[in-house]
Amino acid sequence: LGLPAAHPQSYHYFMHEHFFWHINLPARNIHIPDGSIRGDYDQYCAGYEDAIRKAGGIDLQLLGIGRNGHIGFNEPTSSLASRTR
């Protein structure tokens, strides 16, 4: 969190460098959360959920598994009741 998309250590950069730049996928179909946002994260997440809803849902989602067992940035202690974390 806090890294701009072009930063080599950002998730956005990693996904483009290792995956998206190597496949034929229109940029309009790639939706990576903005890791550089500041401020009201709850509002940002609600907007992200709304964008998913307006797009008709998610057809395919790729999630990474972290060293501590987190999946797609959902830490092991995340509430199962939350939608966007």
JSON list of N, CA and C in Angstrom, two decimals:
[
{"chain": "A", "resi": 1, "resn": "LEU", "atom": "N", "xyz": [0.85, -1.17, 0.00]},
{"chain": "A", "resi": 1, "resn": "LEU", "atom": "CA", "xyz": [0.00, 0.00, 0.00]},
{"chain": "A", "resi": 1, "resn": "LEU", "atom": "C", "xyz": [0.89, 1.24, 0.00]},
{"chain": "A", "resi": 2, "resn": "GLY", "atom": "N", "xyz": [0.54, 2.20, -0.80]},
{"chain": "A", "resi": 2, "resn": "GLY", "atom": "CA", "xyz": [1.28, 3.45, -0.84]},
{"chain": "A", "resi": 2, "resn": "GLY", "atom": "C", "xyz": [2.25, 3.56, -2.00]},
{"chain": "A", "resi": 3, "resn": "LEU", "atom": "N", "xyz": [2.37, 2.50, -2.82]},
{"chain": "A", "resi": 3, "resn": "LEU", "atom": "CA", "xyz": [3.29, 2.56, -3.95]},
{"chain": "A", "resi": 3, "resn": "LEU", "atom": "C", "xyz": [2.54, 2.91, -5.24]},
{"chain": "A", "resi": 4, "resn": "PRO", "atom": "N", "xyz": [3.09, 3.81, -6.05]},
{"chain": "A", "resi": 4, "resn": "PRO", "atom": "CA", "xyz": [2.44, 4.13, -7.33]},
{"chain": "A", "resi": 4, "resn": "PRO", "atom": "C", "xyz": [2.52, 2.92, -8.27]},
{"chain": "A", "resi": 5, "resn": "ALA", "atom": "N", "xyz": [1.63, 2.86, -9.24]},
{"chain": "A", "resi": 5, "resn": "ALA", "atom": "CA", "xyz": [1.55, 1.72, -10.16]},
{"chain": "A", "resi": 5, "resn": "ALA", "atom": "C", "xyz": [2.86, 1.44, -10.88]},
{"chain": "A", "resi": 6, "resn": "ALA", "atom": "N", "xyz": [3.63, 2.48, -11.19]},
{"chain": "A", "resi": 6, "resn": "ALA", "atom": "CA", "xyz": [4.88, 2.31, -11.94]},
{"chain": "A", "resi": 6, "resn": "ALA", "atom": "C", "xyz": [6.06, 1.86, -11.07]},
{"chain": "A", "resi": 7, "resn": "HIS", "atom": "N", "xyz": [5.87, 1.79, -9.76]},
{"chain": "A", "resi": 7, "resn": "HIS", "atom": "CA", "xyz": [6.96, 1.39, -8.86]},
{"chain": "A", "resi": 7, "resn": "HIS", "atom": "C", "xyz": [7.23, -0.11, -9.02]},
{"chain": "A", "resi": 8, "resn": "PRO", "atom": "N", "xyz": [8.49, -0.51, -9.21]},
{"chain": "A", "resi": 8, "resn": "PRO", "atom": "CA", "xyz": [8.82, -1.92, -9.42]},
{"chain": "A", "resi": 8, "resn": "PRO", "atom": "C", "xyz": [8.38, -2.86, -8.30]},
{"chain": "A", "resi": 9, "resn": "GLN", "atom": "N", "xyz": [8.13, -2.34, -7.10]},
{"chain": "A", "resi": 9, "resn": "GLN", "atom": "CA", "xyz": [7.70, -3.20, -6.00]},
{"chain": "A", "resi": 9, "resn": "GLN", "atom": "C", "xyz": [6.19, -3.21, -5.80]},
{"chain": "A", "resi": 10, "resn": "SER", "atom": "N", "xyz": [5.46, -2.54, -6.69]},
{"chain": "A", "resi": 10, "resn": "SER", "atom": "CA", "xyz": [4.00, -2.52, -6.55]},
{"chain": "A", "resi": 10, "resn": "SER", "atom": "C", "xyz": [3.39, -3.77, -7.17]},
{"chain": "A", "resi": 11, "resn": "TYR", "atom": "N", "xyz": [2.24, -4.17, -6.67]},
{"chain": "A", "resi": 11, "resn": "TYR", "atom": "CA", "xyz": [1.52, -5.32, -7.22]},
{"chain": "A", "resi": 11, "resn": "TYR", "atom": "C", "xyz": [1.11, -5.03, -8.67]},
{"chain": "A", "resi": 12, "resn": "HIS", "atom": "N", "xyz": [0.71, -3.81, -8.94]},
{"chain": "A", "resi": 12, "resn": "HIS", "atom": "CA", "xyz": [0.31, -3.39, -10.29]},
{"chain": "A", "resi": 12, "resn": "HIS", "atom": "C", "xyz": [1.46, -3.64, -11.26]},
{"chain": "A", "resi": 13, "resn": "TYR", "atom": "N", "xyz": [2.63, -3.17, -10.92]},
{"chain": "A", "resi": 13, "resn": "TYR", "atom": "CA", "xyz": [3.81, -3.34, -11.78]},
{"chain": "A", "resi": 13, "resn": "TYR", "atom": "C", "xyz": [4.13, -4.83, -11.94]},
{"chain": "A", "resi": 14, "resn": "PHE", "atom": "N", "xyz": [4.13, -5.57, -10.84]},
{"chain": "A", "resi": 14, "resn": "PHE", "atom": "CA", "xyz": [4.45, -6.99, -10.87]},
{"chain": "A", "resi": 14, "resn": "PHE", "atom": "C", "xyz": [3.53, -7.74, -11.83]},
{"chain": "A", "resi": 15, "resn": "MET", "atom": "N", "xyz": [2.22, -7.50, -11.72]},
{"chain": "A", "resi": 15, "resn": "MET", "atom": "CA", "xyz": [1.26, -8.20, -12.57]},
{"chain": "A", "resi": 15, "resn": "MET", "atom": "C", "xyz": [1.44, -7.86, -14.05]},
{"chain": "A", "resi": 16, "resn": "HIS", "atom": "N", "xyz": [1.74, -6.60, -14.34]},
{"chain": "A", "resi": 16, "resn": "HIS", "atom": "CA", "xyz": [1.98, -6.23, -15.73]},
{"chain": "A", "resi": 16, "resn": "HIS", "atom": "C", "xyz": [3.29, -6.83, -16.24]},
{"chain": "A", "resi": 17, "resn": "GLU", "atom": "N", "xyz": [4.34, -6.73, -15.47]},
{"chain": "A", "resi": 17, "resn": "GLU", "atom": "CA", "xyz": [5.65, -7.23, -15.86]},
{"chain": "A", "resi": 17, "resn": "GLU", "atom": "C", "xyz": [5.64, -8.74, -16.10]},
{"chain": "A", "resi": 18, "resn": "HIS", "atom": "N", "xyz": [4.96, -9.47, -15.23]},
{"chain": "A", "resi": 18, "resn": "HIS", "atom": "CA", "xyz": [5.03, -10.93, -15.28]},
{"chain": "A", "resi": 18, "resn": "HIS", "atom": "C", "xyz": [3.84, -11.61, -15.94]},
{"chain": "A", "resi": 19, "resn": "PHE", "atom": "N", "xyz": [2.79, -10.85, -16.25]},
{"chain": "A", "resi": 19, "resn": "PHE", "atom": "CA", "xyz": [1.62, -11.50, -16.82]},
{"chain": "A", "resi": 19, "resn": "PHE", "atom": "C", "xyz": [0.96, -10.70, -17.94]},
{"chain": "A", "resi": 20, "resn": "PHE", "atom": "N", "xyz": [0.39, -9.55, -17.62]},
{"chain": "A", "resi": 20, "resn": "PHE", "atom": "CA", "xyz": [-0.44, -8.82, -18.58]},
{"chain": "A", "resi": 20, "resn": "PHE", "atom": "C", "xyz": [0.29, -8.41, -19.85]},
{"chain": "A", "resi": 21, "resn": "TRP", "atom": "N", "xyz": [1.57, -8.04, -19.76]},
{"chain": "A", "resi": 21, "resn": "TRP", "atom": "CA", "xyz": [2.32, -7.63, -20.95]},
{"chain": "A", "resi": 21, "resn": "TRP", "atom": "C", "xyz": [2.61, -8.82, -21.88]},
{"chain": "A", "resi": 22, "resn": "HIS", "atom": "N", "xyz": [2.34, -10.03, -21.42]},
{"chain": "A", "resi": 22, "resn": "HIS", "atom": "CA", "xyz": [2.67, -11.23, -22.19]},
{"chain": "A", "resi": 22, "resn": "HIS", "atom": "C", "xyz": [1.45, -11.92, -22.80]},
{"chain": "A", "resi": 23, "resn": "ILE", "atom": "N", "xyz": [0.27, -11.38, -22.57]},
{"chain": "A", "resi": 23, "resn": "ILE", "atom": "CA", "xyz": [-0.94, -11.99, -23.11]},
{"chain": "A", "resi": 23, "resn": "ILE", "atom": "C", "xyz": [-1.74, -10.95, -23.88]},
{"chain": "A", "resi": 24, "resn": "ASN", "atom": "N", "xyz": [-2.67, -11.41, -24.66]},
{"chain": "A", "resi": 24, "resn": "ASN", "atom": "CA", "xyz": [-3.51, -10.52, -25.46]},
{"chain": "A", "resi": 24, "resn": "ASN", "atom": "C", "xyz": [-4.78, -10.19, -24.68]},
{"chain": "A", "resi": 25, "resn": "LEU", "atom": "N", "xyz": [-4.69, -9.23, -23.79]},
{"chain": "A", "resi": 25, "resn": "LEU", "atom": "CA", "xyz": [-5.82, -8.82, -22.97]},
{"chain": "A", "resi": 25, "resn": "LEU", "atom": "C", "xyz": [-5.93, -7.30, -23.03]},
{"chain": "A", "resi": 26, "resn": "PRO", "atom": "N", "xyz": [-7.07, -6.79, -23.46]},
{"chain": "A", "resi": 26, "resn": "PRO", "atom": "CA", "xyz": [-7.23, -5.33, -23.52]},
{"chain": "A", "resi": 26, "resn": "PRO", "atom": "C", "xyz": [-7.09, -4.69, -22.13]},
{"chain": "A", "resi": 27, "resn": "ALA", "atom": "N", "xyz": [-6.42, -3.57, -22.08]},
{"chain": "A", "resi": 27, "resn": "ALA", "atom": "CA", "xyz": [-6.20, -2.87, -20.80]},
{"chain": "A", "resi": 27, "resn": "ALA", "atom": "C", "xyz": [-7.52, -2.55, -20.11]},
{"chain": "A", "resi": 28, "resn": "ARG", "atom": "N", "xyz": [-8.59, -2.34, -20.88]},
{"chain": "A", "resi": 28, "resn": "ARG", "atom": "CA", "xyz": [-9.89, -2.01, -20.28]},
{"chain": "A", "resi": 28, "resn": "ARG", "atom": "C", "xyz": [-10.46, -3.17, -19.46]},
{"chain": "A", "resi": 29, "resn": "ASN", "atom": "N", "xyz": [-9.89, -4.36, -19.63]},
{"chain": "A", "resi": 29, "resn": "ASN", "atom": "CA", "xyz": [-10.36, -5.53, -18.89]},
{"chain": "A", "resi": 29, "resn": "ASN", "atom": "C", "xyz": [-9.48, -5.87, -17.68]},
{"chain": "A", "resi": 30, "resn": "ILE", "atom": "N", "xyz": [-8.53, -5.00, -17.38]},
{"chain": "A", "resi": 30, "resn": "ILE", "atom": "CA", "xyz": [-7.64, -5.21, -16.23]},
{"chain": "A", "resi": 30, "resn": "ILE", "atom": "C", "xyz": [-8.04, -4.22, -15.15]},
{"chain": "A", "resi": 31, "resn": "HIS", "atom": "N", "xyz": [-8.35, -4.73, -13.97]},
{"chain": "A", "resi": 31, "resn": "HIS", "atom": "CA", "xyz": [-8.82, -3.87, -12.88]},
{"chain": "A", "resi": 31, "resn": "HIS", "atom": "C", "xyz": [-8.06, -4.21, -11.60]},
{"chain": "A", "resi": 32, "resn": "ILE", "atom": "N", "xyz": [-6.94, -3.57, -11.41]},
{"chain": "A", "resi": 32, "resn": "ILE", "atom": "CA", "xyz": [-6.14, -3.78, -10.21]},
{"chain": "A", "resi": 32, "resn": "ILE", "atom": "C", "xyz": [-6.41, -2.62, -9.26]},
{"chain": "A", "resi": 33, "resn": "PRO", "atom": "N", "xyz": [-6.72, -2.91, -8.00]},
{"chain": "A", "resi": 33, "resn": "PRO", "atom": "CA", "xyz": [-6.95, -1.81, -7.05]},
{"chain": "A", "resi": 33, "resn": "PRO", "atom": "C", "xyz": [-5.76, -0.86, -7.00]},
{"chain": "A", "resi": 34, "resn": "ASP", "atom": "N", "xyz": [-6.04, 0.40, -6.81]},
{"chain": "A", "resi": 34, "resn": "ASP", "atom": "CA", "xyz": [-5.02, 1.45, -6.75]},
{"chain": "A", "resi": 34, "resn": "ASP", "atom": "C", "xyz": [-4.31, 1.40, -5.40]},
{"chain": "A", "resi": 35, "resn": "GLY", "atom": "N", "xyz": [-3.06, 0.97, -5.41]},
{"chain": "A", "resi": 35, "resn": "GLY", "atom": "CA", "xyz": [-2.29, 0.86, -4.18]},
{"chain": "A", "resi": 35, "resn": "GLY", "atom": "C", "xyz": [-1.73, 2.17, -3.67]},
{"chain": "A", "resi": 36, "resn": "SER", "atom": "N", "xyz": [-1.92, 3.25, -4.41]},
{"chain": "A", "resi": 36, "resn": "SER", "atom": "CA", "xyz": [-1.35, 4.54, -3.99]},
{"chain": "A", "resi": 36, "resn": "SER", "atom": "C", "xyz": [-2.38, 5.46, -3.35]},
{"chain": "A", "resi": 37, "resn": "ILE", "atom": "N", "xyz": [-3.61, 4.98, -3.14]},
{"chain": "A", "resi": 37, "resn": "ILE", "atom": "CA", "xyz": [-4.64, 5.87, -2.58]},
{"chain": "A", "resi": 37, "resn": "ILE", "atom": "C", "xyz": [-4.29, 6.28, -1.16]},
{"chain": "A", "resi": 38, "resn": "ARG", "atom": "N", "xyz": [-4.76, 7.42, -0.78]},
{"chain": "A", "resi": 38, "resn": "ARG", "atom": "CA", "xyz": [-4.59, 7.94, 0.58]},
{"chain": "A", "resi": 38, "resn": "ARG", "atom": "C", "xyz": [-5.96, 8.35, 1.08]},
{"chain": "A", "resi": 39, "resn": "GLY", "atom": "N", "xyz": [-6.21, 8.16, 2.33]},
{"chain": "A", "resi": 39, "resn": "GLY", "atom": "CA", "xyz": [-7.46, 8.66, 2.88]},
{"chain": "A", "resi": 39, "resn": "GLY", "atom": "C", "xyz": [-8.46, 7.58, 3.22]},
{"chain": "A", "resi": 40, "resn": "ASP", "atom": "N", "xyz": [-9.69, 7.75, 2.75]},
{"chain": "A", "resi": 40, "resn": "ASP", "atom": "CA", "xyz": [-10.81, 6.90, 3.13]},
{"chain": "A", "resi": 40, "resn": "ASP", "atom": "C", "xyz": [-10.80, 5.58, 2.35]},
{"chain": "A", "resi": 41, "resn": "TYR", "atom": "N", "xyz": [-10.17, 4.57, 2.93]},
{"chain": "A", "resi": 41, "resn": "TYR", "atom": "CA", "xyz": [-10.07, 3.27, 2.27]},
{"chain": "A", "resi": 41, "resn": "TYR", "atom": "C", "xyz": [-11.43, 2.59, 2.15]},
{"chain": "A", "resi": 42, "resn": "ASP", "atom": "N", "xyz": [-12.28, 2.78, 3.16]},
{"chain": "A", "resi": 42, "resn": "ASP", "atom": "CA", "xyz": [-13.62, 2.18, 3.10]},
{"chain": "A", "resi": 42, "resn": "ASP", "atom": "C", "xyz": [-14.39, 2.72, 1.91]},
{"chain": "A", "resi": 43, "resn": "GLN", "atom": "N", "xyz": [-14.28, 4.02, 1.67]},
{"chain": "A", "resi": 43, "resn": "GLN", "atom": "CA", "xyz": [-14.97, 4.63, 0.53]},
{"chain": "A", "resi": 43, "resn": "GLN", "atom": "C", "xyz": [-14.39, 4.10, -0.79]},
{"chain": "A", "resi": 44, "resn": "TYR", "atom": "N", "xyz": [-13.08, 3.98, -0.87]},
{"chain": "A", "resi": 44, "resn": "TYR", "atom": "CA", "xyz": [-12.45, 3.46, -2.08]},
{"chain": "A", "resi": 44, "resn": "TYR", "atom": "C", "xyz": [-12.93, 2.03, -2.34]},
{"chain": "A", "resi": 45, "resn": "CYS", "atom": "N", "xyz": [-12.93, 1.19, -1.30]},
{"chain": "A", "resi": 45, "resn": "CYS", "atom": "CA", "xyz": [-13.35, -0.20, -1.46]},
{"chain": "A", "resi": 45, "resn": "CYS", "atom": "C", "xyz": [-14.82, -0.30, -1.86]},
{"chain": "A", "resi": 46, "resn": "ALA", "atom": "N", "xyz": [-15.66, 0.55, -1.29]},
{"chain": "A", "resi": 46, "resn": "ALA", "atom": "CA", "xyz": [-17.08, 0.56, -1.67]},
{"chain": "A", "resi": 46, "resn": "ALA", "atom": "C", "xyz": [-17.23, 0.93, -3.14]},
{"chain": "A", "resi": 47, "resn": "GLY", "atom": "N", "xyz": [-16.44, 1.89, -3.61]},
{"chain": "A", "resi": 47, "resn": "GLY", "atom": "CA", "xyz": [-16.47, 2.27, -5.02]},
{"chain": "A", "resi": 47, "resn": "GLY", "atom": "C", "xyz": [-15.98, 1.15, -5.92]},
{"chain": "A", "resi": 48, "resn": "TYR", "atom": "N", "xyz": [-14.97, 0.42, -5.46]},
{"chain": "A", "resi": 48, "resn": "TYR", "atom": "CA", "xyz": [-14.44, -0.71, -6.23]},
{"chain": "A", "resi": 48, "resn": "TYR", "atom": "C", "xyz": [-15.50, -1.81, -6.34]},
{"chain": "A", "resi": 49, "resn": "GLU", "atom": "N", "xyz": [-16.17, -2.09, -5.22]},
{"chain": "A", "resi": 49, "resn": "GLU", "atom": "CA", "xyz": [-17.26, -3.07, -5.23]},
{"chain": "A", "resi": 49, "resn": "GLU", "atom": "C", "xyz": [-18.37, -2.63, -6.18]},
{"chain": "A", "resi": 50, "resn": "ASP", "atom": "N", "xyz": [-18.70, -1.35, -6.17]},
{"chain": "A", "resi": 50, "resn": "ASP", "atom": "CA", "xyz": [-19.74, -0.82, -7.05]},
{"chain": "A", "resi": 50, "resn": "ASP", "atom": "C", "xyz": [-19.35, -0.99, -8.52]},
{"chain": "A", "resi": 51, "resn": "ALA", "atom": "N", "xyz": [-18.08, -0.75, -8.84]},
{"chain": "A", "resi": 51, "resn": "ALA", "atom": "CA", "xyz": [-17.60, -0.91, -10.21]},
{"chain": "A", "resi": 51, "resn": "ALA", "atom": "C", "xyz": [-17.72, -2.38, -10.65]},
{"chain": "A", "resi": 52, "resn": "ILE", "atom": "N", "xyz": [-17.42, -3.30, -9.74]},
{"chain": "A", "resi": 52, "resn": "ILE", "atom": "CA", "xyz": [-17.57, -4.73, -10.04]},
{"chain": "A", "resi": 52, "resn": "ILE", "atom": "C", "xyz": [-19.04, -5.06, -10.31]},
{"chain": "A", "resi": 53, "resn": "ARG", "atom": "N", "xyz": [-19.90, -4.55, -9.47]},
{"chain": "A", "resi": 53, "resn": "ARG", "atom": "CA", "xyz": [-21.34, -4.78, -9.62]},
{"chain": "A", "resi": 53, "resn": "ARG", "atom": "C", "xyz": [-21.84, -4.23, -10.96]},
{"chain": "A", "resi": 54, "resn": "LYS", "atom": "N", "xyz": [-21.43, -3.01, -11.30]},
{"chain": "A", "resi": 54, "resn": "LYS", "atom": "CA", "xyz": [-21.86, -2.37, -12.55]},
{"chain": "A", "resi": 54, "resn": "LYS", "atom": "C", "xyz": [-21.34, -3.11, -13.78]},
{"chain": "A", "resi": 55, "resn": "ALA", "atom": "N", "xyz": [-20.19, -3.76, -13.64]},
{"chain": "A", "resi": 55, "resn": "ALA", "atom": "CA", "xyz": [-19.61, -4.52, -14.76]},
{"chain": "A", "resi": 55, "resn": "ALA", "atom": "C", "xyz": [-20.27, -5.89, -14.91]},
{"chain": "A", "resi": 56, "resn": "GLY", "atom": "N", "xyz": [-21.15, -6.24, -14.00]},
{"chain": "A", "resi": 56, "resn": "GLY", "atom": "CA", "xyz": [-21.82, -7.53, -14.08]},
{"chain": "A", "resi": 56, "resn": "GLY", "atom": "C", "xyz": [-21.14, -8.63, -13.31]},
{"chain": "A", "resi": 57, "resn": "GLY", "atom": "N", "xyz": [-20.21, -8.27, -12.44]},
{"chain": "A", "resi": 57, "resn": "GLY", "atom": "CA", "xyz": [-19.51, -9.27, -11.63]},
{"chain": "A", "resi": 57, "resn": "GLY", "atom": "C", "xyz": [-18.13, -9.56, -12.16]},
{"chain": "A", "resi": 58, "resn": "ILE", "atom": "N", "xyz": [-17.52, -10.59, -11.61]},
{"chain": "A", "resi": 58, "resn": "ILE", "atom": "CA", "xyz": [-16.16, -10.99, -11.98]},
{"chain": "A", "resi": 58, "resn": "ILE", "atom": "C", "xyz": [-16.23, -12.31, -12.74]},
{"chain": "A", "resi": 59, "resn": "ASP", "atom": "N", "xyz": [-15.65, -12.34, -13.93]},
{"chain": "A", "resi": 59, "resn": "ASP", "atom": "CA", "xyz": [-15.61, -13.57, -14.72]},
{"chain": "A", "resi": 59, "resn": "ASP", "atom": "C", "xyz": [-14.42, -14.44, -14.34]},
{"chain": "A", "resi": 60, "resn": "LEU", "atom": "N", "xyz": [-13.27, -13.82, -14.14]},
{"chain": "A", "resi": 60, "resn": "LEU", "atom": "CA", "xyz": [-12.04, -14.54, -13.79]},
{"chain": "A", "resi": 60, "resn": "LEU", "atom": "C", "xyz": [-11.22, -13.65, -12.88]},
{"chain": "A", "resi": 61, "resn": "GLN", "atom": "N", "xyz": [-10.70, -14.22, -11.82]},
{"chain": "A", "resi": 61, "resn": "GLN", "atom": "CA", "xyz": [-9.89, -13.45, -10.89]},
{"chain": "A", "resi": 61, "resn": "GLN", "atom": "C", "xyz": [-8.65, -14.25, -10.54]},
{"chain": "A", "resi": 62, "resn": "LEU", "atom": "N", "xyz": [-7.47, -13.62, -10.66]},
{"chain": "A", "resi": 62, "resn": "LEU", "atom": "CA", "xyz": [-6.21, -14.24, -10.28]},
{"chain": "A", "resi": 62, "resn": "LEU", "atom": "C", "xyz": [-5.77, -13.65, -8.95]},
{"chain": "A", "resi": 63, "resn": "LEU", "atom": "N", "xyz": [-5.48, -14.50, -8.00]},
{"chain": "A", "resi": 63, "resn": "LEU", "atom": "CA", "xyz": [-5.07, -14.04, -6.68]},
{"chain": "A", "resi": 63, "resn": "LEU", "atom": "C", "xyz": [-3.73, -14.66, -6.32]},
{"chain": "A", "resi": 64, "resn": "GLY", "atom": "N", "xyz": [-2.88, -13.88, -5.69]},
{"chain": "A", "resi": 64, "resn": "GLY", "atom": "CA", "xyz": [-1.60, -14.39, -5.24]},
{"chain": "A", "resi": 64, "resn": "GLY", "atom": "C", "xyz": [-1.69, -14.93, -3.82]},
{"chain": "A", "resi": 65, "resn": "ILE", "atom": "N", "xyz": [-0.80, -15.86, -3.49]},
{"chain": "A", "resi": 65, "resn": "ILE", "atom": "CA", "xyz": [-0.71, -16.40, -2.14]},
{"chain": "A", "resi": 65, "resn": "ILE", "atom": "C", "xyz": [0.60, -15.91, -1.54]},
{"chain": "A", "resi": 66, "resn": "GLY", "atom": "N", "xyz": [0.50, -15.21, -0.41]},
{"chain": "A", "resi": 66, "resn": "GLY", "atom": "CA", "xyz": [1.67, -14.62, 0.22]},
{"chain": "A", "resi": 66, "resn": "GLY", "atom": "C", "xyz": [2.40, -15.56, 1.16]},
{"chain": "A", "resi": 67, "resn": "ARG", "atom": "N", "xyz": [3.54, -15.13, 1.62]},
{"chain": "A", "resi": 67, "resn": "ARG", "atom": "CA", "xyz": [4.39, -15.94, 2.51]},
{"chain": "A", "resi": 67, "resn": "ARG", "atom": "C", "xyz": [3.69, -16.34, 3.80]},
{"chain": "A", "resi": 68, "resn": "ASN", "atom": "N", "xyz": [2.80, -15.47, 4.29]},
{"chain": "A", "resi": 68, "resn": "ASN", "atom": "CA", "xyz": [2.13, -15.78, 5.55]},
{"chain": "A", "resi": 68, "resn": "ASN", "atom": "C", "xyz": [0.79, -16.48, 5.32]},
{"chain": "A", "resi": 69, "resn": "GLY", "atom": "N", "xyz": [0.53, -16.89, 4.08]},
{"chain": "A", "resi": 69, "resn": "GLY", "atom": "CA", "xyz": [-0.70, -17.61, 3.76]},
{"chain": "A", "resi": 69, "resn": "GLY", "atom": "C", "xyz": [-1.84, -16.72, 3.31]},
{"chain": "A", "resi": 70, "resn": "HIS", "atom": "N", "xyz": [-1.60, -15.40, 3.21]},
{"chain": "A", "resi": 70, "resn": "HIS", "atom": "CA", "xyz": [-2.70, -14.55, 2.76]},
{"chain": "A", "resi": 70, "resn": "HIS", "atom": "C", "xyz": [-2.99, -14.82, 1.28]},
{"chain": "A", "resi": 71, "resn": "ILE", "atom": "N", "xyz": [-4.24, -14.65, 0.91]},
{"chain": "A", "resi": 71, "resn": "ILE", "atom": "CA", "xyz": [-4.67, -14.87, -0.46]},
{"chain": "A", "resi": 71, "resn": "ILE", "atom": "C", "xyz": [-5.25, -13.57, -0.99]},
{"chain": "A", "resi": 72, "resn": "GLY", "atom": "N", "xyz": [-4.66, -13.05, -2.06]},
{"chain": "A", "resi": 72, "resn": "GLY", "atom": "CA", "xyz": [-5.17, -11.82, -2.67]},
{"chain": "A", "resi": 72, "resn": "GLY", "atom": "C", "xyz": [-5.26, -10.66, -1.70]},
{"chain": "A", "resi": 73, "resn": "PHE", "atom": "N", "xyz": [-4.29, -10.47, -0.86]},
{"chain": "A", "resi": 73, "resn": "PHE", "atom": "CA", "xyz": [-4.23, -9.40, 0.13]},
{"chain": "A", "resi": 73, "resn": "PHE", "atom": "C", "xyz": [-5.23, -9.56, 1.27]},
{"chain": "A", "resi": 74, "resn": "ASN", "atom": "N", "xyz": [-5.89, -10.70, 1.37]},
{"chain": "A", "resi": 74, "resn": "ASN", "atom": "CA", "xyz": [-6.78, -10.99, 2.49]},
{"chain": "A", "resi": 74, "resn": "ASN", "atom": "C", "xyz": [-5.94, -11.70, 3.55]},
{"chain": "A", "resi": 75, "resn": "GLU", "atom": "N", "xyz": [-5.58, -10.96, 4.57]},
{"chain": "A", "resi": 75, "resn": "GLU", "atom": "CA", "xyz": [-4.71, -11.50, 5.61]},
{"chain": "A", "resi": 75, "resn": "GLU", "atom": "C", "xyz": [-5.41, -12.60, 6.40]},
{"chain": "A", "resi": 76, "resn": "PRO", "atom": "N", "xyz": [-4.66, -13.52, 7.02]},
{"chain": "A", "resi": 76, "resn": "PRO", "atom": "CA", "xyz": [-5.27, -14.63, 7.75]},
{"chain": "A", "resi": 76, "resn": "PRO", "atom": "C", "xyz": [-6.31, -14.21, 8.79]},
{"chain": "A", "resi": 77, "resn": "THR", "atom": "N", "xyz": [-6.19, -13.02, 9.34]},
{"chain": "A", "resi": 77, "resn": "THR", "atom": "CA", "xyz": [-7.15, -12.58, 10.37]},
{"chain": "A", "resi": 77, "resn": "THR", "atom": "C", "xyz": [-8.31, -11.77, 9.80]},
{"chain": "A", "resi": 78, "resn": "SER", "atom": "N", "xyz": [-8.42, -11.65, 8.47]},
{"chain": "A", "resi": 78, "resn": "SER", "atom": "CA", "xyz": [-9.52, -10.89, 7.86]},
{"chain": "A", "resi": 78, "resn": "SER", "atom": "C", "xyz": [-10.85, -11.55, 8.18]},
{"chain": "A", "resi": 79, "resn": "SER", "atom": "N", "xyz": [-11.85, -10.73, 8.39]},
{"chain": "A", "resi": 79, "resn": "SER", "atom": "CA", "xyz": [-13.20, -11.23, 8.67]},
{"chain": "A", "resi": 79, "resn": "SER", "atom": "C", "xyz": [-13.77, -11.91, 7.43]},
{"chain": "A", "resi": 80, "resn": "LEU", "atom": "N", "xyz": [-14.37, -13.06, 7.62]},
{"chain": "A", "resi": 80, "resn": "LEU", "atom": "CA", "xyz": [-15.01, -13.76, 6.51]},
{"chain": "A", "resi": 80, "resn": "LEU", "atom": "C", "xyz": [-16.26, -13.03, 6.03]},
{"chain": "A", "resi": 81, "resn": "ALA", "atom": "N", "xyz": [-16.78, -12.12, 6.85]},
{"chain": "A", "resi": 81, "resn": "ALA", "atom": "CA", "xyz": [-18.00, -11.38, 6.50]},
{"chain": "A", "resi": 81, "resn": "ALA", "atom": "C", "xyz": [-17.72, -10.16, 5.63]},
{"chain": "A", "resi": 82, "resn": "SER", "atom": "N", "xyz": [-16.46, -9.71, 5.56]},
{"chain": "A", "resi": 82, "resn": "SER", "atom": "CA", "xyz": [-16.17, -8.52, 4.76]},
{"chain": "A", "resi": 82, "resn": "SER", "atom": "C", "xyz": [-16.10, -8.89, 3.28]},
{"chain": "A", "resi": 83, "resn": "ARG", "atom": "N", "xyz": [-16.46, -7.94, 2.42]},
{"chain": "A", "resi": 83, "resn": "ARG", "atom": "CA", "xyz": [-16.46, -8.20, 0.97]},
{"chain": "A", "resi": 83, "resn": "ARG", "atom": "C", "xyz": [-15.15, -7.74, 0.34]},
{"chain": "A", "resi": 84, "resn": "THR", "atom": "N", "xyz": [-14.81, -6.48, 0.51]},
{"chain": "A", "resi": 84, "resn": "THR", "atom": "CA", "xyz": [-13.57, -5.94, -0.04]},
{"chain": "A", "resi": 84, "resn": "THR", "atom": "C", "xyz": [-12.66, -5.62, 1.12]},
{"chain": "A", "resi": 85, "resn": "ARG", "atom": "N", "xyz": [-11.44, -6.14, 1.10]},
{"chain": "A", "resi": 85, "resn": "ARG", "atom": "CA", "xyz": [-10.54, -5.92, 2.22]},
{"chain": "A", "resi": 85, "resn": "ARG", "atom": "C", "xyz": [-9.37, -5.09, 1.75]}
]
